[in-house]
Coordinates of N, CA, C and O and ligand atoms in Angstrom, one line a residue:
M16 N 127.4 112.7 68.7 CA 126.0 113.3 67.9 C 126.0 114.3 67.7 O 127.5 115.4 67.8
M17 N 124.9 114.9 66.4 CA 125.0 116.4 66.0 C 124.8 117.4 66.7 O 124.3 116.9 67.4
A18 N 125.6 118.2 65.9 CA 125.4 119.2 67.1 C 123.6 119.8 66.6 O 123.1 119.6 65.8
L19 N 123.1 120.4 67.3 CA 121.9 121.2 67.7 C 121.7 122.5 67.1 O 121.6 122.7 68.1
N20 N 121.7 122.9 65.7 CA 121.4 124.4 66.2 C 119.9 124.8 65.2 O 120.1 124.9 64.5
L21 N 119.6 125.4 66.0 CA 118.1 125.5 66.2 C 117.9 127.0 66.0 O 118.5 127.9 66.6
V22 N 116.9 128.0 65.2 CA 116.0 129.2 64.7 C 114.4 129.2 65.3 O 113.9 127.4 64.4
L23 N 114.4 129.7 66.2 CA 112.7 129.3 66.5 C 112.3 130.3 65.9 O 112.6 131.8 66.0
M24 N 111.5 130.2 65.3 CA 110.1 131.7 63.4 C 109.3 131.6 65.0 O 108.6 130.7 65.4
G25 N 108.7 132.9 64.6 CA 107.3 133.5 64.6 C 107.3 134.7 65.0 O 107.6 135.9 65.4
L26 N 105.8 135.2 65.2 CA 105.7 136.3 65.3 C 105.3 136.7 66.7 O 105.4 135.7 67.8
P27 N 105.5 138.0 67.3 CA 105.6 138.6 68.8 C 104.4 137.5 69.2 O 103.6 138.2 69.0
G28 N 105.0 136.8 70.6 CA 103.5 136.0 71.6 C 103.1 134.6 70.8 O 102.0 133.8 71.3
A29 N 103.8 134.2 69.7 CA 103.9 133.2 68.6 C 103.5 131.7 70.4 O 103.7 130.9 70.3
G30 N 104.9 132.4 71.1 CA 105.2 131.1 72.1 C 106.3 130.6 71.5 O 107.1 129.8 72.2
K31 N 107.2 130.9 71.4 CA 108.9 130.9 71.3 C 109.6 131.0 71.9 O 110.0 129.8 72.5
G32 N 109.3 131.3 73.2 CA 109.9 131.9 74.4 C 109.5 130.3 75.3 O 110.4 130.2 75.9
T33 N 108.0 130.2 75.4 CA 107.6 129.4 76.7 C 108.4 128.3 75.6 O 108.6 127.5 76.5
Q34 N 108.6 127.8 74.3 CA 108.9 126.5 73.7 C 110.6 126.5 74.1 O 110.6 125.3 74.2
A35 N 110.9 127.0 74.0 CA 112.6 127.3 74.0 C 112.4 126.8 75.9 O 113.4 126.4 75.6
E36 N 111.9 127.2 76.4 CA 112.5 127.3 78.0 C 112.2 125.4 77.8 O 112.2 124.7 79.1
K37 N 110.8 125.0 77.8 CA 110.5 123.6 77.1 C 111.5 122.1 76.6 O 112.3 121.3 77.0
I38 N 112.2 123.0 75.5 CA 112.8 122.6 74.7 C 114.3 122.7 75.5 O 115.3 121.4 75.6
I39 N 114.5 124.0 76.3 CA 116.1 123.4 76.8 C 115.6 122.4 78.2 O 117.1 122.3 78.8
E40 N 114.8 122.0 78.7 CA 114.9 121.3 80.1 C 115.1 119.5 79.3 O 115.7 119.3 79.9
E41 N 115.0 118.9 77.9 CA 115.1 118.2 77.4 C 116.9 118.0 76.6 O 117.5 117.1 76.1
F42 N 116.6 119.1 75.6 CA 117.6 119.1 74.9 C 119.0 120.0 75.9 O 118.8 121.3 75.3
A43 N 120.3 119.8 75.9 CA 120.8 120.8 76.8 C 121.6 122.2 75.6 O 122.8 121.9 75.2
I44 N 120.7 122.8 75.1 CA 121.7 123.5 74.4 C 121.8 125.2 74.6 O 120.7 125.3 75.4
P45 N 122.0 126.3 74.6 CA 122.0 127.7 75.3 C 120.7 128.4 74.5 O 120.5 127.9 73.3
H46 N 119.9 129.0 75.2 CA 118.5 129.4 74.6 C 119.0 131.1 74.4 O 119.3 131.9 75.9
I47 N 119.0 131.3 72.8 CA 119.6 132.5 72.9 C 118.3 133.8 72.3 O 117.7 133.1 71.3
S48 N 117.8 134.4 72.8 CA 116.8 135.2 73.2 C 117.8 136.6 72.9 O 117.5 137.2 74.0
T49 N 117.3 137.3 72.0 CA 117.7 138.3 71.1 C 117.3 139.3 72.3 O 117.7 140.5 72.4
G50 N 115.8 139.4 72.1 CA 115.0 139.9 73.5 C 115.4 140.1 74.5 O 115.4 141.1 75.4
D51 N 115.8 138.7 74.9 CA 116.2 138.8 75.8 C 117.6 139.6 76.7 O 117.9 140.2 77.9
I52 N 118.4 139.1 75.7 CA 119.6 140.4 75.9 C 119.4 141.8 75.2 O 120.2 142.5 76.3
F53 N 118.5 142.2 75.0 CA 118.5 143.5 75.1 C 118.0 143.9 76.2 O 117.7 145.5 76.8
R54 N 116.5 143.1 77.1 CA 115.9 143.5 78.1 C 117.1 143.4 79.4 O 117.1 144.6 80.1
E55 N 118.2 142.6 79.1 CA 118.9 142.8 80.7 C 120.2 144.1 80.1 O 120.3 144.6 81.0
A56 N 120.6 143.8 78.9 CA 121.4 145.6 78.6 C 120.3 146.6 79.1 O 121.4 147.9 79.9
M57 N 119.2 146.9 78.5 CA 118.1 147.4 79.3 C 118.1 147.7 80.7 O 118.4 149.5 81.2
A58 N 118.1 147.1 81.3 CA 118.3 146.5 82.8 C 119.6 147.4 83.9 O 119.5 147.9 84.0
N59 N 120.6 147.2 82.5 CA 121.8 147.7 83.0 C 122.1 148.7 82.7 O 123.3 149.2 82.8
E60 N 121.3 149.2 81.9 CA 121.9 151.1 81.5 C 123.3 150.8 80.3 O 123.9 151.8 80.5
T61 N 123.3 149.6 79.8 CA 124.8 149.6 78.9 C 124.4 150.4 77.3 O 123.5 150.9 77.2
A62 N 125.5 151.2 76.7 CA 125.2 152.0 75.8 C 124.6 150.6 74.6 O 123.9 152.0 73.9
M63 N 124.5 149.9 74.8 CA 124.1 148.8 73.5 C 122.8 149.0 74.3 O 121.6 149.3 73.7
G64 N 122.1 148.8 74.9 CA 120.6 149.0 75.8 C 120.6 150.6 75.7 O 118.7 150.1 75.5
L65 N 120.9 150.9 76.0 CA 120.1 152.4 75.9 C 119.8 153.0 74.4 O 118.8 153.3 73.8
E66 N 120.8 152.7 74.0 CA 120.8 152.5 71.7 C 119.2 151.8 71.7 O 118.1 152.6 71.4
A67 N 119.0 150.5 72.1 CA 118.2 149.7 71.9 C 116.8 150.2 72.3 O 116.2 149.9 71.8
K68 N 117.0 150.4 73.4 CA 115.8 151.1 74.2 C 114.7 152.0 73.2 O 113.7 152.0 73.3
K69 N 115.6 152.2 72.8 CA 114.5 153.9 71.7 C 114.0 153.0 70.3 O 112.7 153.4 70.2
F70 N 114.4 151.7 70.2 CA 113.2 151.2 69.1 C 112.2 150.1 70.0 O 111.4 150.6 69.9
I71 N 112.9 150.2 70.8 CA 112.1 149.1 71.6 C 111.0 149.3 71.9 O 109.8 149.2 72.1
D72 N 111.7 150.5 72.7 CA 109.8 151.2 73.0 C 109.0 151.9 72.4 O 107.8 151.9 72.7
K73 N 109.5 152.4 71.2 CA 108.8 152.2 70.0 C 107.8 150.8 68.9 O 107.0 151.3 68.0
G74 N 108.2 149.6 69.3 CA 107.9 148.5 68.7 C 108.4 148.5 67.5 O 107.7 148.2 66.6
E75 N 109.4 149.0 67.3 CA 110.2 149.3 66.5 C 111.4 147.9 65.9 O 111.5 147.8 67.5
L76 N 112.0 147.6 65.3 CA 113.0 146.8 65.1 C 114.7 147.2 65.2 O 114.1 148.9 65.1
V77 N 115.1 146.7 66.2 CA 116.4 147.2 66.6 C 117.7 147.4 65.3 O 117.0 146.4 64.7
P78 N 118.0 148.4 64.9 CA 119.3 148.3 63.3 C 119.9 147.3 63.6 O 120.1 146.8 64.1
D79 N 119.9 146.8 62.1 CA 120.5 145.2 61.9 C 122.1 144.9 62.4 O 121.8 144.1 62.6
D80 N 122.8 145.8 62.6 CA 124.3 145.9 62.4 C 123.7 145.3 64.5 O 125.0 144.9 64.2
V81 N 123.4 146.7 64.7 CA 123.3 145.7 66.5 C 122.8 144.7 66.7 O 124.3 143.8 67.1
T82 N 122.2 143.9 66.1 CA 121.4 143.0 66.4 C 121.9 141.7 65.9 O 122.6 140.6 66.6
V83 N 122.7 142.2 64.7 CA 123.4 140.4 64.3 C 124.8 141.0 64.7 O 125.8 139.6 65.2
G84 N 125.5 141.9 65.8 CA 126.7 141.7 66.5 C 126.5 141.0 67.0 O 127.6 140.6 67.7
I85 N 125.5 141.7 68.0 CA 124.9 140.7 69.5 C 125.2 139.0 69.2 O 126.2 138.1 69.5
V86 N 124.9 138.7 68.0 CA 124.1 137.2 68.0 C 125.7 136.6 67.5 O 126.0 135.8 68.0
K87 N 126.1 137.7 67.2 CA 128.0 137.1 66.4 C 128.5 136.7 67.5 O 129.5 135.2 67.6
D88 N 128.8 138.0 68.4 CA 129.4 137.5 69.6 C 129.4 136.2 70.8 O 129.7 135.9 70.7
R89 N 127.6 136.6 70.8 CA 127.3 135.0 70.7 C 127.6 133.7 70.3 O 128.0 132.7 71.4
L90 N 127.3 133.7 69.6 CA 127.4 132.5 68.8 C 129.0 132.0 69.1 O 129.0 130.6 68.0
S91 N 129.9 132.6 69.1 CA 131.7 132.2 68.8 C 131.6 132.0 70.3 O 132.3 131.7 70.3
Q92 N 130.7 132.0 71.3 CA 131.2 131.0 73.1 C 131.1 130.0 72.7 O 130.5 129.1 71.6
P93 N 131.8 129.2 73.2 CA 132.0 128.3 73.1 C 131.0 126.6 73.4 O 130.5 126.0 73.2
D94 N 130.0 127.9 74.4 CA 129.2 127.0 74.4 C 127.8 126.3 74.0 O 127.3 125.6 73.9
T95 N 128.5 127.3 72.4 CA 127.7 126.6 71.4 C 127.7 125.7 70.4 O 127.7 125.3 69.5
E96 N 129.1 125.0 71.1 CA 129.6 123.7 70.2 C 128.8 122.5 69.8 O 128.8 122.0 69.0
A97 N 127.9 122.5 70.9 CA 127.1 121.4 70.6 C 125.4 121.5 70.3 O 125.0 120.9 70.0
G98 N 125.8 122.8 70.0 CA 124.0 123.3 69.5 C 124.1 124.7 70.1 O 124.2 125.5 70.8
F99 N 122.5 125.2 69.8 CA 122.0 126.6 70.6 C 120.8 126.3 69.8 O 120.3 125.7 68.9
M100 N 119.6 127.4 70.5 CA 118.3 127.9 70.2 C 118.6 129.1 69.8 O 117.8 129.9 70.9
L101 N 117.8 129.7 68.7 CA 117.9 131.4 68.3 C 117.2 131.3 68.6 O 115.7 130.8 67.9
D102 N 116.1 132.6 69.4 CA 114.3 132.9 69.7 C 115.2 134.8 69.0 O 115.0 135.2 70.2
G103 N 114.3 134.9 68.3 CA 113.6 136.2 68.0 C 115.0 136.9 66.9 O 114.7 137.7 67.0
F104 N 115.4 136.4 66.7 CA 117.3 136.5 65.7 C 116.8 134.7 64.6 O 116.5 133.6 64.8
P105 N 116.5 135.7 63.4 CA 116.7 136.5 62.8 C 114.9 136.9 62.3 O 114.5 136.2 61.7
R106 N 114.5 138.3 62.5 CA 113.2 138.8 62.8 C 113.4 139.5 60.9 O 112.5 139.8 60.8
T107 N 114.8 139.8 59.7 CA 114.6 140.4 59.1 C 115.9 139.4 58.1 O 116.0 138.6 58.4
L108 N 115.4 140.2 56.8 CA 116.6 139.3 55.8 C 118.0 138.9 56.0 O 117.9 138.5 55.8
V109 N 117.5 140.3 56.1 CA 119.3 141.4 56.2 C 119.5 140.0 57.2 O 121.2 139.7 57.1
Q110 N 118.9 140.2 58.4 CA 119.5 138.7 60.1 C 119.7 137.4 58.8 O 120.7 137.1 59.9
A111 N 118.5 137.5 58.5 CA 119.0 135.8 58.1 C 120.0 135.9 57.3 O 120.8 134.2 57.0
E112 N 120.5 136.4 56.1 CA 121.6 136.7 55.2 C 123.2 136.5 56.2 O 123.9 136.1 55.7
A113 N 122.7 137.4 56.8 CA 124.2 137.6 58.1 C 124.2 136.2 58.7 O 125.7 135.8 58.8
L114 N 123.2 136.0 59.2 CA 122.9 134.4 59.8 C 123.5 133.3 59.3 O 124.5 132.6 59.6
E115 N 123.4 133.0 57.7 CA 124.1 132.0 56.6 C 125.5 132.9 57.1 O 126.3 131.3 57.0
T116 N 126.1 133.7 56.8 CA 127.4 134.1 56.6 C 127.9 133.4 58.2 O 128.7 133.0 57.9
M117 N 127.1 134.1 59.2 CA 128.9 134.1 60.2 C 127.9 132.2 60.6 O 129.2 131.9 60.9
L118 N 127.6 131.6 60.2 CA 127.0 130.1 60.6 C 128.5 129.9 59.3 O 128.8 128.6 60.0
K119 N 128.1 129.5 58.4 CA 129.3 129.6 57.6 C 131.2 129.2 58.5 O 131.8 128.6 58.0
E120 N 131.4 130.9 58.4 CA 132.7 131.1 58.9 C 132.7 130.4 60.6 O 133.6 129.4 60.4
L121 N 131.8 130.1 61.0 CA 132.0 129.5 62.4 C 131.8 127.7 62.1 O 131.6 126.8 63.4
N122 N 131.0 127.3 61.2 CA 131.0 125.8 60.7 C 130.3 125.5 61.5 O 130.0 124.4 62.0
K123 N 128.9 126.0 61.7 CA 128.1 125.7 62.5 C 126.7 125.7 61.4 O 125.5 126.4 61.7
P124 N 126.2 124.8 60.6 CA 125.7 125.1 60.1 C 124.1 124.8 60.3 O 123.6 123.8 61.8
L125 N 122.0 125.0 59.9 CA 121.6 125.8 60.9 C 120.9 123.5 60.8 O 121.5 123.1 59.3
T126 N 120.3 123.2 61.9 CA 119.6 122.3 61.7 C 118.4 122.1 61.6 O 117.7 121.4 60.1
A127 N 117.8 123.1 61.8 CA 116.3 123.1 61.7 C 116.0 124.8 62.0 O 116.1 125.6 62.7
V128 N 115.1 125.0 61.4 CA 113.9 126.5 61.8 C 112.4 126.0 62.1 O 111.7 125.7 61.0
I129 N 112.4 126.2 63.5 CA 110.9 125.7 63.9 C 109.8 127.1 64.2 O 110.3 128.0 64.3
N130 N 108.5 127.1 63.1 CA 108.6 128.4 62.5 C 107.0 127.6 63.3 O 105.8 127.0 63.1
F131 N 107.2 128.3 64.4 CA 105.5 128.7 65.5 C 104.4 129.5 65.0 O 104.1 130.5 64.5
D132 N 103.4 129.2 64.0 CA 102.4 129.8 63.1 C 101.1 129.7 64.7 O 100.5 128.9 64.7
V133 N 100.9 131.1 64.6 CA 99.7 132.0 64.7 C 98.6 132.5 64.1 O 99.9 134.2 64.0
D134 N 98.0 132.7 64.1 CA 97.1 134.2 63.5 C 97.3 135.1 64.3 O 97.1 135.5 65.3
P135 N 97.8 136.5 63.4 CA 97.7 137.6 64.3 C 96.7 137.4 65.0 O 97.2 138.7 66.0
S136 N 95.9 138.0 64.1 CA 94.5 137.8 65.1 C 94.2 137.3 66.5 O 93.9 138.0 67.9
L137 N 95.1 136.7 66.8 CA 95.0 135.8 68.5 C 96.4 136.8 68.6 O 96.1 136.6 70.1
L138 N 97.3 137.3 68.7 CA 98.4 137.8 69.1 C 98.4 139.2 70.6 O 98.7 138.8 70.9
A139 N 97.6 139.9 69.7 CA 97.1 141.2 70.3 C 97.2 140.4 72.0 O 97.3 141.4 73.2
A140 N 95.7 140.4 71.9 CA 95.0 139.7 73.2 C 96.9 138.8 73.7 O 96.5 139.1 75.4
R141 N 97.3 137.8 73.1 CA 98.3 137.1 74.0 C 99.2 137.7 74.4 O 99.6 137.5 76.0
L142 N 99.6 139.0 73.7 CA 100.8 140.4 74.5 C 100.8 140.7 75.7 O 101.0 141.0 76.5
L143 N 98.6 141.2 75.3 CA 98.9 141.8 76.2 C 98.2 141.5 77.7 O 98.5 142.0 78.5
A144 N 98.1 140.3 77.8 CA 97.9 139.4 79.3 C 99.2 138.8 79.3 O 99.4 138.8 80.4
R145 N 100.4 138.8 78.7 CA 101.5 139.0 79.5 C 102.4 139.5 79.9 O 103.4 139.8 81.1
G146 N 102.1 141.3 79.6 CA 102.6 142.4 80.3 C 103.5 142.6 80.3 O 104.2 143.1 81.4
R147 N 104.4 142.1 79.3 CA 105.6 142.6 80.0 C 106.2 144.8 79.1 O 104.8 145.7 79.2
A148 N 107.2 145.3 79.9 CA 107.1 146.9 79.6 C 106.5 147.4 78.1 O 105.8 147.7 77.8
D149 N 107.2 146.4 77.4 CA 106.7 146.9 76.3 C 105.5 146.3 75.2 O 105.2 146.8 74.4
D150 N 104.6 145.6 76.0 CA 104.1 144.7 76.0 C 102.2 145.4 75.7 O 101.3 145.4 76.8
N151 N 102.8 146.9 75.3 CA 101.3 147.5 75.9 C 100.6 148.3 75.0 O 101.1 147.7 73.5
E152 N 99.5 148.4 74.9 CA 98.5 148.6 73.5 C 99.3 149.5 72.2 O 99.1 148.8 71.0
E153 N 99.6 150.7 72.5 CA 100.2 151.3 71.4 C 101.4 150.2 70.8 O 101.9 150.4 69.5
T154 N 102.3 150.3 71.2 CA 103.6 148.6 71.5 C 103.0 147.8 70.3 O 103.7 147.3 69.2
I155 N 102.2 147.2 70.7 CA 102.1 146.3 70.2 C 101.1 146.1 69.3 O 101.8 145.4 67.6
K156 N 101.0 147.1 68.9 CA 100.3 147.2 67.1 C 101.2 147.1 66.2 O 101.1 146.6 65.2
N157 N 102.2 148.1 66.8 CA 103.4 148.4 65.1 C 104.2 147.8 65.5 O 104.4 146.6 64.4
R158 N 104.4 146.5 66.8 CA 105.4 145.4 66.8 C 104.6 144.4 65.4 O 105.6 143.4 64.9
L159 N 103.8 144.2 65.9 CA 102.8 143.1 65.2 C 102.3 143.1 63.8 O 103.3 142.8 62.7
E160 N 102.4 144.9 63.2 CA 102.5 145.4 61.9 C 104.2 144.9 61.3 O 103.9 144.8 60.0
V161 N 105.2 145.0 62.1 CA 106.4 145.5 61.4 C 107.0 143.8 61.1 O 107.6 143.0 60.6
N162 N 106.8 143.1 62.5 CA 106.6 141.6 62.1 C 106.2 141.2 61.4 O 106.2 140.0 60.2
I163 N 104.6 141.1 61.0 CA 104.5 139.9 59.9 C 104.6 140.9 58.7 O 104.9 139.6 58.2
K164 N 105.5 142.3 58.4 CA 105.8 142.4 57.3 C 107.2 141.6 57.4 O 107.5 141.2 55.8
M165 N 107.7 141.7 57.9 CA 108.7 140.6 58.1 C 109.4 139.1 57.8 O 109.8 138.6 56.9
N166 N 108.0 139.1 58.1 CA 107.6 137.3 58.4 C 108.2 136.4 57.1 O 108.0 135.3 57.2
A167 N 107.0 136.9 56.4 CA 106.4 136.1 55.4 C 108.2 135.7 53.8 O 108.6 135.0 53.8
P168 N 108.6 137.0 54.0 CA 110.3 136.7 52.9 C 110.8 135.7 53.8 O 111.6 134.9 53.7
L169 N 110.8 135.1 55.7 CA 111.5 134.5 56.5 C 111.1 133.5 55.9 O 111.9 132.8 55.7
V170 N 109.8 133.4 56.5 CA 109.0 131.9 55.7 C 109.8 131.3 54.5 O 110.4 130.3 54.5
D171 N 109.6 132.1 53.9 CA 109.9 131.7 52.2 C 111.3 131.8 52.0 O 112.3 130.5 51.5
F172 N 112.7 132.3 52.4 CA 113.4 132.1 52.6 C 114.3 131.1 53.7 O 115.1 130.0 52.8
Y173 N 113.3 129.9 54.9 CA 114.2 128.9 55.2 C 113.0 127.2 54.5 O 114.1 126.4 54.2
Q174 N 112.3 127.7 54.0 CA 111.8 127.2 52.7 C 112.4 126.5 52.5 O 112.2 125.2 51.6
A175 N 112.8 127.6 51.0 CA 113.7 126.8 49.4 C 115.3 126.5 50.4 O 115.0 125.7 49.4
K176 N 114.8 126.9 51.6 CA 116.2 126.3 52.1 C 116.6 124.7 52.7 O 116.9 124.0 52.9
G177 N 114.7 124.5 52.5 CA 114.3 122.9 53.2 C 114.7 122.8 54.7 O 114.6 122.0 55.1
L178 N 114.6 124.2 55.2 CA 114.7 123.6 56.7 C 113.5 124.1 57.7 O 113.4 123.6 58.7
L179 N 112.6 124.6 57.1 CA 111.3 125.3 57.8 C 110.2 123.5 58.4 O 110.3 123.4 57.2
H180 N 110.4 123.7 59.5 CA 109.1 123.3 59.8 C 107.8 124.5 60.9 O 108.6 124.6 62.2
T181 N 106.9 123.4 59.8 CA 105.8 124.4 61.1 C 104.8 123.4 61.5 O 104.7 122.7 61.3
I182 N 104.6 124.6 63.2 CA 103.9 124.1 64.2 C 102.4 125.1 64.1 O 102.8 126.3 63.8
D183 N 101.3 124.4 64.2 CA 100.4 125.2 64.8 C 100.7 125.5 65.8 O 99.9 124.6 67.0
G184 N 100.6 126.8 66.4 CA 101.3 127.5 67.6 C 100.2 127.8 68.3 O 100.5 128.8 69.3
A185 N 98.6 128.0 67.8 CA 97.5 128.3 68.1 C 97.0 127.4 69.5 O 96.2 128.4 70.6
R186 N 97.6 126.2 69.4 CA 97.1 125.2 70.1 C 97.8 125.2 71.9 O 98.3 126.4 72.5
D187 N 97.3 124.3 72.9 CA 97.7 124.7 73.9 C 99.7 124.4 74.1 O 99.8 123.7 73.3
I188 N 99.9 124.5 75.1 CA 101.7 124.8 75.1 C 102.1 123.6 75.1 O 102.7 123.2 74.2
D189 N 101.7 122.7 75.7 CA 101.9 121.2 75.9 C 101.8 120.2 74.9 O 102.8 119.3 73.9
V190 N 100.8 120.9 73.8 CA 100.0 120.3 72.4 C 101.4 120.2 71.2 O 101.7 120.1 70.6
V191 N 101.8 122.1 71.5 CA 102.7 122.7 70.8 C 103.5 121.7 71.2 O 104.5 121.5 69.7
F192 N 104.4 121.5 72.8 CA 105.1 121.1 72.7 C 105.8 119.7 71.9 O 107.0 118.9 71.7
A193 N 104.6 118.8 72.4 CA 104.8 117.1 72.1 C 104.9 117.5 70.0 O 105.8 116.6 70.4
D194 N 104.1 118.4 69.5 CA 104.9 118.5 67.9 C 105.8 119.1 67.8 O 107.1 118.5 66.8
T195 N 106.8 119.8 68.9 CA 107.9 120.3 68.9 C 108.8 119.1 69.1 O 109.9 118.8 68.5
Q196 N 109.1 118.3 69.4 CA 109.7 117.3 70.6 C 109.7 116.1 69.2 O 110.9 115.2 69.2
T197 N 108.5 116.1 68.4 CA 108.7 114.7 67.4 C 109.4 115.2 66.0 O 110.4 114.7 65.8
I198 N 109.3 116.9 65.9 CA 110.6 117.0 65.0 C 111.6 117.0 65.0 O 112.5 116.7 64.9
L199 N 111.7 117.3 66.5 CA 113.2 117.4 67.0 C 114.1 115.8 67.7 O 115.2 115.7 66.6
K200 N 113.0 115.6 67.4 CA 113.9 114.0 67.9 C 113.8 113.0 66.1 O 114.7 112.5 65.9
A201 N 113.5 113.8 65.5 CA 113.4 113.0 64.5 C 114.6 113.8 63.9 O 114.7 113.5 62.5
L202 N 115.0 114.9 63.7 CA 116.3 115.3 63.2 C 117.3 114.5 62.9 O 117.8 113.9 63.7
Ligands
LIG324 O1 111.4 139.1 71.3 P1 111.7 139.7 71.7 O2 110.0 140.1 71.7 O3 111.7 139.7 73.3 O4 112.1 140.7 72.1 C1 111.3 142.3 72.1 C2 112.2 143.9 70.9 O5 113.5 143.9 71.0 C3 111.2 143.5 69.8 O6 110.1 144.0 69.6 C4 112.2 145.1 69.2 O7 112.1 145.3 69.4 C5 113.5 144.3 69.5 N1 114.5 143.2 67.9 C6 115.2 143.1 67.7 N2 115.2 142.6 66.9 C7 115.0 141.2 66.6 C8 114.8 140.6 68.6 C9 114.3 142.1 69.3 O8 114.9 144.8 67.2 N3 116.1 140.8 66.6
LIG325 MG1 110.1 136.2 73.6

């Protein structure tokens, strides 16, 4: 079977993590969430975690070289041979270009990019309800601003490559997942 090499795209709170958890029940591929990797590193107080925390606490993006390095290491692991699902990466065009380069080197071309589209006006409430440490009123505003600015060029980038599948992510979790399944099964 062809490897399933996926990127899940969408603004913070769009439902990438939630859909990822459902996808892996059906497609046994590693869920690679850069946010989760950062949170684990912060909890363990590693050097990378302490560095990332400075940015995450302000709702800023961790510098591209740090994030790209983490993803490159992870995608070099043998458990990604049959596929992988990136969640929260790429979040910048620089990251997207770096991903292209590393996937070429690793001979793991992307199969599809699933874009969970949710109107930004709905997201602040979703993030507040989630209640993660970085989901407080001050950082949410900045995170959304930063990510909205970065998101449009990424959508264009993957659209131009013919990889983009956009799903209306404002609906119920199970309805969004039904659309996700339809797309994945047709790949
Ligand atoms: O993806 P998630 O919302 O879990 O990420 C949490 C935080 O990690 C982001 O708000 C951002 O500060 C940082 N991050 C990043 N670059 C990425 C993914 C996450 O800087 N590509
Ligand atoms: Mg997430």
